[in-house]
Coordinates of C-alpha atoms and ligand atoms in Angstrom, one line a residue:
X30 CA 41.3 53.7 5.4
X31 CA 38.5 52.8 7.6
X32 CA 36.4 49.9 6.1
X33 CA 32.7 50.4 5.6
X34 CA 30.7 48.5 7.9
X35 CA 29.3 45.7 6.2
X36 CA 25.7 45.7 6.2
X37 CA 23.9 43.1 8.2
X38 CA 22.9 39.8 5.8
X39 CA 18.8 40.0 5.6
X40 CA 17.1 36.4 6.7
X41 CA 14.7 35.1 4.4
X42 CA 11.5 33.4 5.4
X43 CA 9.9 31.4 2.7
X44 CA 6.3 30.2 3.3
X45 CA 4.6 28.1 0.7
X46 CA 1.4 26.0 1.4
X47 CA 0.5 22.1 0.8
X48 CA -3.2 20.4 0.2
X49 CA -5.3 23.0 0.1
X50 CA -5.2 26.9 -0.5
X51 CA -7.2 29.2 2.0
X52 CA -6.3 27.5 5.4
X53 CA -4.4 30.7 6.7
X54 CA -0.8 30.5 5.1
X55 CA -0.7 34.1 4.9
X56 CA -2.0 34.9 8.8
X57 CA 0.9 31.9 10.0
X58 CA 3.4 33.7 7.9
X59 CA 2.2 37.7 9.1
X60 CA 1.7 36.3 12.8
X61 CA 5.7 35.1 12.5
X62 CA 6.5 38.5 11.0
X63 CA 4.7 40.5 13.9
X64 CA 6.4 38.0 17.0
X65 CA 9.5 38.8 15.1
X66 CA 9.0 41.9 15.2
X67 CA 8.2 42.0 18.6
X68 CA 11.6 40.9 19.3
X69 CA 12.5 44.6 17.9
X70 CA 13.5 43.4 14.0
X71 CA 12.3 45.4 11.1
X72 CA 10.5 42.6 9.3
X73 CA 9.0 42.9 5.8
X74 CA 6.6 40.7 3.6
X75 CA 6.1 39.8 0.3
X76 CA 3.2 38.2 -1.8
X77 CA 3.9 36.0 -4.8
X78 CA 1.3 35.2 -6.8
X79 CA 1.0 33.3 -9.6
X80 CA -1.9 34.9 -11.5
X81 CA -1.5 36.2 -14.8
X82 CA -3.2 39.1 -14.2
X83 CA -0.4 42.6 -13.6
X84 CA -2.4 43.6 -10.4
X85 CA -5.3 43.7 -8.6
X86 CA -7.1 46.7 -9.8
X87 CA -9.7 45.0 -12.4
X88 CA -10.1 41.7 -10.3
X89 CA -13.9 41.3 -9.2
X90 CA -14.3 42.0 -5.2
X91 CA -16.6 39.6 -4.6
X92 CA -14.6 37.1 -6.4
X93 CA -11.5 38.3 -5.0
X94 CA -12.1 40.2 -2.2
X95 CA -10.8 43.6 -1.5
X96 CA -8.4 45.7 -3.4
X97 CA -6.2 46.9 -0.9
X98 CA -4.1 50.0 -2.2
X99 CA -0.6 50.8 -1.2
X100 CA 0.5 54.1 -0.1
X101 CA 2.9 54.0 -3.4
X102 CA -0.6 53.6 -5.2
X103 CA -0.5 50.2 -6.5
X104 CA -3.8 48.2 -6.3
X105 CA -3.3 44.6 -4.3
X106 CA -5.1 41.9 -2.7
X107 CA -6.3 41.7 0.8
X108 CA -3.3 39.6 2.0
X109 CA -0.7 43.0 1.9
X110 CA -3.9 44.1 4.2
X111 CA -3.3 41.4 6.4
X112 CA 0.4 42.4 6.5
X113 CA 0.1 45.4 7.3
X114 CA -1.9 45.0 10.0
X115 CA 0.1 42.3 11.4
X116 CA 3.9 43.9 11.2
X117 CA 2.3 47.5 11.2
X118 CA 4.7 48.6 8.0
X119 CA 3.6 50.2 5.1
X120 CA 3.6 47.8 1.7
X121 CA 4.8 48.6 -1.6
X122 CA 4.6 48.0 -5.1
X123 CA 7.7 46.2 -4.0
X124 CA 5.2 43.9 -1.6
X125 CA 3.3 42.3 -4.4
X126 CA 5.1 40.2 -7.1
X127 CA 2.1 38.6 -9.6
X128 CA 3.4 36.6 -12.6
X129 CA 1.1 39.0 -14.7
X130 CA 3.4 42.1 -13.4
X131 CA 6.8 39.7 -14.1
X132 CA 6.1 38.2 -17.9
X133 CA 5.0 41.7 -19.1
X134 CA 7.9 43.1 -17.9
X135 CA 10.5 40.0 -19.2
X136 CA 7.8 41.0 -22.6
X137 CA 8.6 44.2 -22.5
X138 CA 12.2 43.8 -22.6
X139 CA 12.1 41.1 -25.2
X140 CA 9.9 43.7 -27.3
X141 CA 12.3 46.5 -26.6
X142 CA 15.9 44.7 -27.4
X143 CA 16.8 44.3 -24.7
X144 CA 17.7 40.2 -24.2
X145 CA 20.2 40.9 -27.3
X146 CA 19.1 37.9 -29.4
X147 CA 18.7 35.2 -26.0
X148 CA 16.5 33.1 -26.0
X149 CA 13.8 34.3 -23.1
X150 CA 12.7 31.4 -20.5
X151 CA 11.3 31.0 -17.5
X152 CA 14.6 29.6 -16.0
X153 CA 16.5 31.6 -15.9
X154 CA 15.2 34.6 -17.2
X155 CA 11.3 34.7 -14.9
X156 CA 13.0 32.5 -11.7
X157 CA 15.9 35.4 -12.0
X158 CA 13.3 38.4 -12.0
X159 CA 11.4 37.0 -9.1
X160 CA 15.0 37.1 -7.2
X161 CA 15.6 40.6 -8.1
X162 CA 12.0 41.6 -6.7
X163 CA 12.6 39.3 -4.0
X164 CA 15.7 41.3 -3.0
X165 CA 14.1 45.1 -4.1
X166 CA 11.4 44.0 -1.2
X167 CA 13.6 43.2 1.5
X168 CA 16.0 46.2 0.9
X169 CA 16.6 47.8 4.9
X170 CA 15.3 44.8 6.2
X171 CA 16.3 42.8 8.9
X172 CA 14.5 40.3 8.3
X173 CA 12.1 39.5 4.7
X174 CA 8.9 37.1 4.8
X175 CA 8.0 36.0 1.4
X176 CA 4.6 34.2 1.0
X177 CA 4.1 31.9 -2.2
X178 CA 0.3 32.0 -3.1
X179 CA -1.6 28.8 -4.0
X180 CA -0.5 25.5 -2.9
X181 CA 2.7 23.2 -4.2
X182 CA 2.5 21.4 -6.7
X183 CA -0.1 23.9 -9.3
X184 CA 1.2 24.0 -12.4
X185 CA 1.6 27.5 -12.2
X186 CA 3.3 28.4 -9.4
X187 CA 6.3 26.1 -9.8
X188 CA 8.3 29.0 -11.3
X189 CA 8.2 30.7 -7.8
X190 CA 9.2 27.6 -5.9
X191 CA 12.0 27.0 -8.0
X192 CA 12.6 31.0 -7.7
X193 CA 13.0 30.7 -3.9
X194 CA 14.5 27.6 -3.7
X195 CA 17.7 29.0 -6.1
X196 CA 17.5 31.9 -3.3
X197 CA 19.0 30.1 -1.2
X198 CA 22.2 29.4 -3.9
X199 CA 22.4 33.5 -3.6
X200 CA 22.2 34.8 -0.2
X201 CA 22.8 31.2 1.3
X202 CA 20.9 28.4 2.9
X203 CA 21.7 29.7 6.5
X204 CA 19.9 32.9 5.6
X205 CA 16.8 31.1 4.5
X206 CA 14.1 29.9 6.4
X207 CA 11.7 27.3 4.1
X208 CA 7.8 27.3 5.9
X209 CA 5.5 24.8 5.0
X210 CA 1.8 25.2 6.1
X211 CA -0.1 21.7 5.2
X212 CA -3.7 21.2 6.0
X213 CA -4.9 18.2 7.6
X214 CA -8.5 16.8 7.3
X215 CA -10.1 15.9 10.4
X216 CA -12.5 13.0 8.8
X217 CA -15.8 13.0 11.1
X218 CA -17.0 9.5 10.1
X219 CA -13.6 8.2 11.2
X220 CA -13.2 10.1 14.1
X221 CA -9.2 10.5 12.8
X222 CA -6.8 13.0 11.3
X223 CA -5.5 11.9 7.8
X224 CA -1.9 13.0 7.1
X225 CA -1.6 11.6 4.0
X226 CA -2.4 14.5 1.8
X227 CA 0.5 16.6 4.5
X228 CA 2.7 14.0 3.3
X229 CA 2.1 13.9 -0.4
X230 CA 2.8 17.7 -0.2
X231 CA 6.2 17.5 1.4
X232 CA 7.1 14.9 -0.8
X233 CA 6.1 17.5 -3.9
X234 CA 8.2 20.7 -2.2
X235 CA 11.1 18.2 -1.8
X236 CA 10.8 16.8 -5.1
X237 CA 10.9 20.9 -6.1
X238 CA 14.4 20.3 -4.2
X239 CA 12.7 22.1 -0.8
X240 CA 13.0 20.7 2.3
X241 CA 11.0 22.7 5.0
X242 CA 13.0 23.6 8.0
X243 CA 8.9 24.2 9.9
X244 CA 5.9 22.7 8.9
X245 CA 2.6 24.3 10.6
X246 CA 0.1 22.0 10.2
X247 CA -3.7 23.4 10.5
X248 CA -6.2 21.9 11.7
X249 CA -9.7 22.2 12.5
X250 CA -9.0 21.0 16.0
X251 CA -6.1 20.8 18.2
X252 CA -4.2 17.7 16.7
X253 CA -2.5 15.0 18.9
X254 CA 1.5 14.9 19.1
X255 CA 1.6 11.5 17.2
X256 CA 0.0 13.5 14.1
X257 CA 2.8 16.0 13.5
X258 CA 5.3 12.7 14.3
X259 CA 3.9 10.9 11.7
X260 CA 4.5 13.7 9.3
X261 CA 8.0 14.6 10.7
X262 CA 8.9 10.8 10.0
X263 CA 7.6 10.2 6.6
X264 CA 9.0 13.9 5.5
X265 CA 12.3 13.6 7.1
X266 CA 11.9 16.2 9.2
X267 CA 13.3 16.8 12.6
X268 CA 9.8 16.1 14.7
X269 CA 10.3 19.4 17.2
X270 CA 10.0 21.6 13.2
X271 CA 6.4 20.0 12.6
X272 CA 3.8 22.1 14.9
X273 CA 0.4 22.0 15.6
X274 CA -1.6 25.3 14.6
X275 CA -5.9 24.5 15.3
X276 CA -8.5 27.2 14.4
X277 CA -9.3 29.3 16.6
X278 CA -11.4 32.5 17.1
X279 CA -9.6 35.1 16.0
X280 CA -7.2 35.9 13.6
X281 CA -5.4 38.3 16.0
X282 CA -4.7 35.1 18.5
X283 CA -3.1 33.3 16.1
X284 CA 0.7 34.9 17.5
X285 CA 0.1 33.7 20.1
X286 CA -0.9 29.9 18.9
X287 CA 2.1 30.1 16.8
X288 CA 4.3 31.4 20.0
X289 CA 2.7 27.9 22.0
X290 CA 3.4 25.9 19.2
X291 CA 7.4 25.9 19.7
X292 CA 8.2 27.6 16.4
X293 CA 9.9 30.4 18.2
X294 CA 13.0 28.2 19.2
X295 CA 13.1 27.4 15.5
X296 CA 13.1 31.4 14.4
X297 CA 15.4 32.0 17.5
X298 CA 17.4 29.4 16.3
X299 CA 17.3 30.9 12.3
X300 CA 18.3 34.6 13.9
X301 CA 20.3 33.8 16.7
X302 CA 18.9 35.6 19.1
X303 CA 16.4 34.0 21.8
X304 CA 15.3 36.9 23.4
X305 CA 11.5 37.2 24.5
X306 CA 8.8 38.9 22.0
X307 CA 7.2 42.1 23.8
X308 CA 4.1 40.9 23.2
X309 CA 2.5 43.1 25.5
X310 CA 0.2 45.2 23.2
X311 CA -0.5 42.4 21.5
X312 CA -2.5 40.5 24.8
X313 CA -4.3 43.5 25.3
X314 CA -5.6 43.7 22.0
X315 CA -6.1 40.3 22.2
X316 CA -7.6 40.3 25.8
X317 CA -10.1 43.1 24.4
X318 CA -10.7 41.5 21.3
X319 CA -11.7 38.6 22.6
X320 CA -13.8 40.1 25.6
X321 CA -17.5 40.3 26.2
X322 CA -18.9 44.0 27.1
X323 CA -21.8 45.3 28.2
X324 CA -22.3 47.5 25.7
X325 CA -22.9 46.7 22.4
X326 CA -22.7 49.0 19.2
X327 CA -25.0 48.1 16.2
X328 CA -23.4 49.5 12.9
X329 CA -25.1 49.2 9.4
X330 CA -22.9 48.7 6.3
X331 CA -25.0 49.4 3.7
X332 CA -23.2 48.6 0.3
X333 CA -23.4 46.6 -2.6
X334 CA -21.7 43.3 -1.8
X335 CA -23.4 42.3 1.3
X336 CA -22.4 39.7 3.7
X337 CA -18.8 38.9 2.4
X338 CA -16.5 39.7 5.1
X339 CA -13.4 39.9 2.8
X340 CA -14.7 42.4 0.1
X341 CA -14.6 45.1 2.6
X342 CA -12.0 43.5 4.6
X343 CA -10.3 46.4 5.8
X344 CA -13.3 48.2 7.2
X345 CA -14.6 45.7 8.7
X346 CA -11.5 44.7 10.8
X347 CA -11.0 48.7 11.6
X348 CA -14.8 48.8 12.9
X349 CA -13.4 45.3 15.0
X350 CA -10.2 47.1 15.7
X351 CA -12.3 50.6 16.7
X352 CA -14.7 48.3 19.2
X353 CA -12.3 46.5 21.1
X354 CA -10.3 49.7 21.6
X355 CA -13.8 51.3 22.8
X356 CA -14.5 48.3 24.9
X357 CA -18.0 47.8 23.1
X358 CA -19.2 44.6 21.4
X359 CA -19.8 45.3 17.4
X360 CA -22.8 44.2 16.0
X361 CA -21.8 44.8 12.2
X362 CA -24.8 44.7 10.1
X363 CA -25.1 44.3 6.4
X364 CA -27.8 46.2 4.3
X365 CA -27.9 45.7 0.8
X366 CA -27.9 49.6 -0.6
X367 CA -30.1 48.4 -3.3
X368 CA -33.0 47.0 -1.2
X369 CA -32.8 50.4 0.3
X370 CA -33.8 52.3 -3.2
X371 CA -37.7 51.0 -3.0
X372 CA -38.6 52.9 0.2
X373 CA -37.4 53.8 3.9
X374 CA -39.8 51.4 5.6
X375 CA -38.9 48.1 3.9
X376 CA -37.1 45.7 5.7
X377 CA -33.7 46.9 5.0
X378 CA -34.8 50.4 5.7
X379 CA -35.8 49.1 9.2
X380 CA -32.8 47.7 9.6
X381 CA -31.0 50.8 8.9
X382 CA -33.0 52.7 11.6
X383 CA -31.9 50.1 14.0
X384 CA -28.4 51.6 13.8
X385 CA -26.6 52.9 16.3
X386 CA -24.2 54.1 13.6
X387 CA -24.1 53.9 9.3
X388 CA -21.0 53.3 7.1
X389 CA -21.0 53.9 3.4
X390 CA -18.1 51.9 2.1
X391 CA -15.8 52.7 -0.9
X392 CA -17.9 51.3 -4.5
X393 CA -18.0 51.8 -7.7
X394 CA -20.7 51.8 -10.4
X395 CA -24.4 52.9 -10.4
X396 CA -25.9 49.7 -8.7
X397 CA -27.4 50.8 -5.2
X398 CA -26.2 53.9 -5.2
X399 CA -29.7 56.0 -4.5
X400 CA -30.2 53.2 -1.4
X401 CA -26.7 54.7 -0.1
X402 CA -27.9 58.2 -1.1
X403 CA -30.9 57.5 1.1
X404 CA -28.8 55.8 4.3
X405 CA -26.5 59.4 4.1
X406 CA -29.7 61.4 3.9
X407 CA -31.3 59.5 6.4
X408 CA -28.1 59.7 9.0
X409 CA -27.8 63.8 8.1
X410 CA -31.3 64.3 9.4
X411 CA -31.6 62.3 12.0
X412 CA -28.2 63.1 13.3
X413 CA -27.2 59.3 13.3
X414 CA -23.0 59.0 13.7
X415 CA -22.6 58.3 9.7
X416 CA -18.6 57.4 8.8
X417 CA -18.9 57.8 4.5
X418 CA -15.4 56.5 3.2
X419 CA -14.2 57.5 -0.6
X420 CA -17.9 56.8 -2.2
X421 CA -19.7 57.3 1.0
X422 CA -18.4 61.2 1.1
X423 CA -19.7 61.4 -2.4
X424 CA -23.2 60.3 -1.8
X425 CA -23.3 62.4 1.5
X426 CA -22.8 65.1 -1.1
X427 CA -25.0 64.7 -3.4
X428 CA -27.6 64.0 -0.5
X429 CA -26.7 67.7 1.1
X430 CA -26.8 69.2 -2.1
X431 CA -30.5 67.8 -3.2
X432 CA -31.4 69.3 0.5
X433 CA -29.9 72.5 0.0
X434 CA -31.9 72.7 -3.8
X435 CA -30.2 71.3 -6.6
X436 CA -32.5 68.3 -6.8
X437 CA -31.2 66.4 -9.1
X438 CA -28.0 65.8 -8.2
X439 CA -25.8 63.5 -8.7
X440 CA -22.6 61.7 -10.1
X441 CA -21.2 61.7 -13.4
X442 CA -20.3 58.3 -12.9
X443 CA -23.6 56.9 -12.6
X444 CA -24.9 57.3 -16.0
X445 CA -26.5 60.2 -17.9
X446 CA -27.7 62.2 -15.3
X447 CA -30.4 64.1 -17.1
X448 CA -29.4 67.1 -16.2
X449 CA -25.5 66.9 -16.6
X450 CA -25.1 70.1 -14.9
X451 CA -26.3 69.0 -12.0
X452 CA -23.0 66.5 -11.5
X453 CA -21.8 67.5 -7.9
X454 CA -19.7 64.5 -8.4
X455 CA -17.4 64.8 -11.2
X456 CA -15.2 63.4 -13.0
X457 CA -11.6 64.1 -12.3
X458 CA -9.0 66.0 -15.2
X459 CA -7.1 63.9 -16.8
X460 CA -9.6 60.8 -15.8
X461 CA -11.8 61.0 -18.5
X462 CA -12.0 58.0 -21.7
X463 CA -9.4 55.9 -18.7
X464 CA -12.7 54.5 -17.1
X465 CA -12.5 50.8 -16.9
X466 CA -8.6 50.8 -17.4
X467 CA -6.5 49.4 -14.9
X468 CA -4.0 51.4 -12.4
X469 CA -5.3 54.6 -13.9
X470 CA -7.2 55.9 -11.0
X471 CA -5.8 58.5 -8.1
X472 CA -4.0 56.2 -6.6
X473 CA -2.1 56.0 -2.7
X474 CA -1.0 58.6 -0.4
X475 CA -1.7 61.8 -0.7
X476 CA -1.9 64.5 1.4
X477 CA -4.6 66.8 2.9
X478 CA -5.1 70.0 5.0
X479 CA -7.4 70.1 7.2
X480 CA -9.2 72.9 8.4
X481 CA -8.1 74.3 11.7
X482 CA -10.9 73.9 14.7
X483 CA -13.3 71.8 12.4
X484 CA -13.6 68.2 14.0
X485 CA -12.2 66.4 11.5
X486 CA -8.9 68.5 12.6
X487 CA -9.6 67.4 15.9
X488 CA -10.7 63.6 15.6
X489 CA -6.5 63.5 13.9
X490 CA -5.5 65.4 16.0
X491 CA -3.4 67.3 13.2
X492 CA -4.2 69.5 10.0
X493 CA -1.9 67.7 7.9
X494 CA -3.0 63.9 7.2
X495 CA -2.3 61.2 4.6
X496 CA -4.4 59.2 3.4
X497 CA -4.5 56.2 0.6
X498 CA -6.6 56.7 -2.3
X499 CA -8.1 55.0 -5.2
X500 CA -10.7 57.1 -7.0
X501 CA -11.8 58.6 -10.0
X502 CA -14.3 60.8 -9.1
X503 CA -14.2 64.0 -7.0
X504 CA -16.1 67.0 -5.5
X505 CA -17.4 69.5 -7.9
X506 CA -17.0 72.7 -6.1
X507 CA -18.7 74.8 -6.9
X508 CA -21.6 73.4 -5.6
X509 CA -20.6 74.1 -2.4
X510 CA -23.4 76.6 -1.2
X511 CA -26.3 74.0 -1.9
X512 CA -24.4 71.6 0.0
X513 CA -23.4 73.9 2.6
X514 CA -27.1 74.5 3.1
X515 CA -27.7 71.3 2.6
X516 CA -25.6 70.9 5.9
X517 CA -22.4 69.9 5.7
X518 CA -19.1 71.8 4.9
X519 CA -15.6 71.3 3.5
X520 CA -13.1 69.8 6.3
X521 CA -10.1 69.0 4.5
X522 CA -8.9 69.9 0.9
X523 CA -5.3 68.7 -1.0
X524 CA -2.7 71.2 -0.6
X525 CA -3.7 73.2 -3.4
X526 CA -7.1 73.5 -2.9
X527 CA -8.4 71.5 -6.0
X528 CA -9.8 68.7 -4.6
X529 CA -12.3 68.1 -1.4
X530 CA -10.9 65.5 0.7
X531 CA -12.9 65.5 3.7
X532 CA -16.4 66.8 5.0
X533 CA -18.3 67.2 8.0
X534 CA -21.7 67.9 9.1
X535 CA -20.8 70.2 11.8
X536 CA -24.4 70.1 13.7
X537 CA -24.2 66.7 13.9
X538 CA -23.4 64.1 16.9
X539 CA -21.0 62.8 14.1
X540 CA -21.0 62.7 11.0
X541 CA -17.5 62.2 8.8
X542 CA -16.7 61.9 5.2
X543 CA -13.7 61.7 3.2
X544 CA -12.5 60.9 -0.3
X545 CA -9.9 58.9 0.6
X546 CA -9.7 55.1 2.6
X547 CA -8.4 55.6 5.9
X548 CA -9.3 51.7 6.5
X549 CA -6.5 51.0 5.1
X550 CA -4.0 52.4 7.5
X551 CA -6.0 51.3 10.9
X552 CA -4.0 48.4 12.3
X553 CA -4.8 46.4 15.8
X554 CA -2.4 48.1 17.5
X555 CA -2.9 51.4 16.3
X556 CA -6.4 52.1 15.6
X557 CA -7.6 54.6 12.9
X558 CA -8.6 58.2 14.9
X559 CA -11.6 58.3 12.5
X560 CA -12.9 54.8 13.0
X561 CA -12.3 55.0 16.8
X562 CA -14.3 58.1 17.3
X563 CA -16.8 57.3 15.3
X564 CA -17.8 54.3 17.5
X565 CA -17.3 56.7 20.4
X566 CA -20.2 58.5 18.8
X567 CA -21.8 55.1 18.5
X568 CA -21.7 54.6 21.6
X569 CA -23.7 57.5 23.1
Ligands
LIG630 N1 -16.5 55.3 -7.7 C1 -16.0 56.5 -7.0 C2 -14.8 57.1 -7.7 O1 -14.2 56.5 -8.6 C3 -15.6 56.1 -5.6 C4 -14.4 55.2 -5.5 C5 -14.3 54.5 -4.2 O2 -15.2 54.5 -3.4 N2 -13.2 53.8 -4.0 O3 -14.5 58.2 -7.5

């Protein structure tokens, strides 16, 4: 009988960080996943997080940062962005593992039976769980990152470590790769690096029985060699593993930091295979990312949460992504939609009319919303390139339809509208009473048609697109004439017709709208079609 061929043993990377959180653990581990991939692997990633909360949806943006949605509709933080980006692969609800998300369901089971009388614990019943999902993520894999969040040593993420570290027990310690990314203070007044904290970390992970087979250490600066010796000696660990990764500009060159730091010997070394990375796309991304051109392209975000780079993380690195590709600098400016309300020809009204282009980001809430109103109205009529994504399609519609007559128009989400048959913005079946519940929205991918010979069609290139969701709201249609006169039409619809998923203005230089977020499939090396033309338009 022929035997099945036995399927090829994943390798595990494990990446945890020391001394302080925030110093780009997740970028070191996604740039290793994208030069691995590079070398032609199918690498994956996964984020543990200790937070109690079951996901992402209710956490506060500007606390948090973006909610990035994956195409299987679960609501995440900005670091499955990140990896997405980085090893261009879709995430899953398989991508995310929050401690919230693991005690309800070891809760759950308890509730239900189903321990049989056992006594329920974190070890082994959590560490066990967090194997199983560790395993579920890496499934077709050739290679599975996992990123613990926080640093060693908080109290609450010492179930993971000890999760990852009886990984190794499983699948074996050859197949495991233990990362350690340690931060180490430059102190000014000194004019030294201090290791100390590095070394107090390591000595933590080992006490957690984990002994790193890399340690990145970051830096503000590029660190001399006698830094990462002193840490190899005092950790015990061979000095070629401890590597030297300094700021620098931009996230998108840290591959390449990581590639002259020597850790590719060590990940050749862990795989067996020292073939060179194609890292071809990569420099010219890079090369155009980092470039100076003559033209520059001025585009007004005009939301709610202004002048933090990570709540609208995705859009703003597909408007970076969407520049270099158009070889144009981006001058990304933020206007505060409510400083808009007042009038047009306050300061952030002058600032919008010194756009060459206007972006109405995804929100939610009635807060600024008539300033956005106004930046749609005002790009409509003075055909000014205007990309509206999820809530920026909805205001454009409620500012066509108060054109084309109904006045007051408006959103059901935004309070009492006094005249509640004037919602041109509704809420969607089945959505109603679930408002400020958690993973309740329309959520992920879902697909649309788009209609033939309208430029939406061609900007894809296609007339049948996914796109990630995450709304509540939708088109009411039958409000279509007013808008239509109001001057934009229908582009794209769901299969069956219910639900509006894009618009256009079709007298326009360029102006774009849909329901769902296509910012969160642009990625460096393949640029989002909507974003890219959109700065095209920009640009003229
Ligand atoms: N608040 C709107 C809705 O729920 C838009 C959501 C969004 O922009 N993501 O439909």
């Amino acid at each position: 009988m022929k035997k099945n061929k036995k399927k090829k043993q994943t390798k595990y990377i494990f990446v945890t960080g020391g001394v302080l959180s925030g110093v780009g653990k997740g970028i070191t581990a996604a740039s290793m996943g994208a030069i691995l991939k590079a070398k032609g692997y199918h690498v994956t990633m996964q984020k543990c997080d200790p937070y109690l909360n079951v996901d992402a949806g209710l956490l506060n943006p500007v606390e948090h940062g973006e909610c990035f949605v994956t195409a299987d509709g679960v609501e995440t933080d900005l670091d499955l962005g990140h990896y997405e980006r980085f090893l261009d692969f879709e995430t899953s609800k398989y991508s995310i593992t929050l401690s919230g998300a693991i005690f309800k369901e070891l809760i759950d089971k308890e509730r239900s039976g189903g321990f049989k009388g056992k006594t329920v614990q974190l070890v082994p019943h959590f560490t066990n769980l967090v194997q199983e999902k560790i395993e579920r993520a890496s499934a077709n894999s050739d290679i599975h990152i996992v990123e613990i969040g926080g640093t060693i040593g908080d109290y609450e993420g010492l179930s993971f470590v000890e999760a990852i570290r009886l990984f190794a027990n499983k699948v074996g310690r050859k197949n495991c790769l233990y990362v350690s990314v340690v931060y180490v203070p430059w102190i000014n007044t000194s004019k030294e690096f201090k290791t100390k904290p590095a070394q107090n970390a390591l000595k933590d992970l080992r006490g957690f029985g984990i002994i790193p087979d890399i340690v990145c250490t970051r830096t503000e600066r590029p660190a001399p060699k006698e830094i990462q010796e002193k840490i190899a000696a005092f950790a015990g660990i061979d000095k070629d593993a401890v590597v030297n990764l300094p700021d620098i500009k931009s996230v998108y060159d840290v591959p390449f930091n990581v590639l002259k730091s020597g850790v590719l010997n060590i990940l050749n070394d862990f795989i067996g295979d020292d073939s060179e990375p194609d890292m071809n796309r990569w420099e010219e991304f890079s090369r155009l990312r980092n470039q100076e051109f003559k033209r520059t392209v001025r585009i007004g975000l005009v939301a709610k949460y202004v002048g933090n780079n990570d709540t609208y993380m995705c859009v703003t690195e597909a408007l970076k992504t969407a520049a270099a590709w158009n070889k144009v600098n981006l001058d990304l400016v933020w206007i505060n939609a409510e400083e808009l309300e007042d009038s047009a020809n306050n300061e952030a009204g002058k600032k919008l009319q010194a756009c060459d282009g206007i972006v109405v980001p995804g929100g939610f809430g009635a807060r600024g919303v008539e300033g956005k109103i106004k930046a749609a109205s005002y790009a409509l009529d003075k055909n000014v390139p205007y990309l509206g994504l999820c809530l920026g399609m909805q205001v454009a519609c409620i500012a066509a339809a108060r054109k084309g007559g109904v006045k007051t128009a408006n959103s059901e989400e935004f309070g009492a509208t006094e005249e509640k048959k004037n919602n041109v913005i509704y809420i969607m079946e089945g959505q109603k009473g679930k408002e400020s519940t958690g993973g309740t929205m329309r959520l992920g991918d879902y697909p649309a048609k788009l209609v033939k010979g309208s430029r939406t069609a061609k900007i894809y290139d296609e007339t049948n697109v996914i796109e990630r969701h995450r709304h509540r709201y939708e088109l009411n249609q039958k409000f279509l004439p007013e808008i239509e006169k109001g001057g934009i039409m229908v582009s794209g619809v769901s299969p069956d017709g219910k639900l509006v998923e894009f618009i256009e203005a079709p007298n326009h230089l360029f102006f774009q709208a849909t329901q769902a977020h296509p910012e969160f499939k642009s990625r460096p090396l393949h640029p989002h079609p909507l974003f890219l033309e959109f700065i095209k338009a920009c640009k003229k």
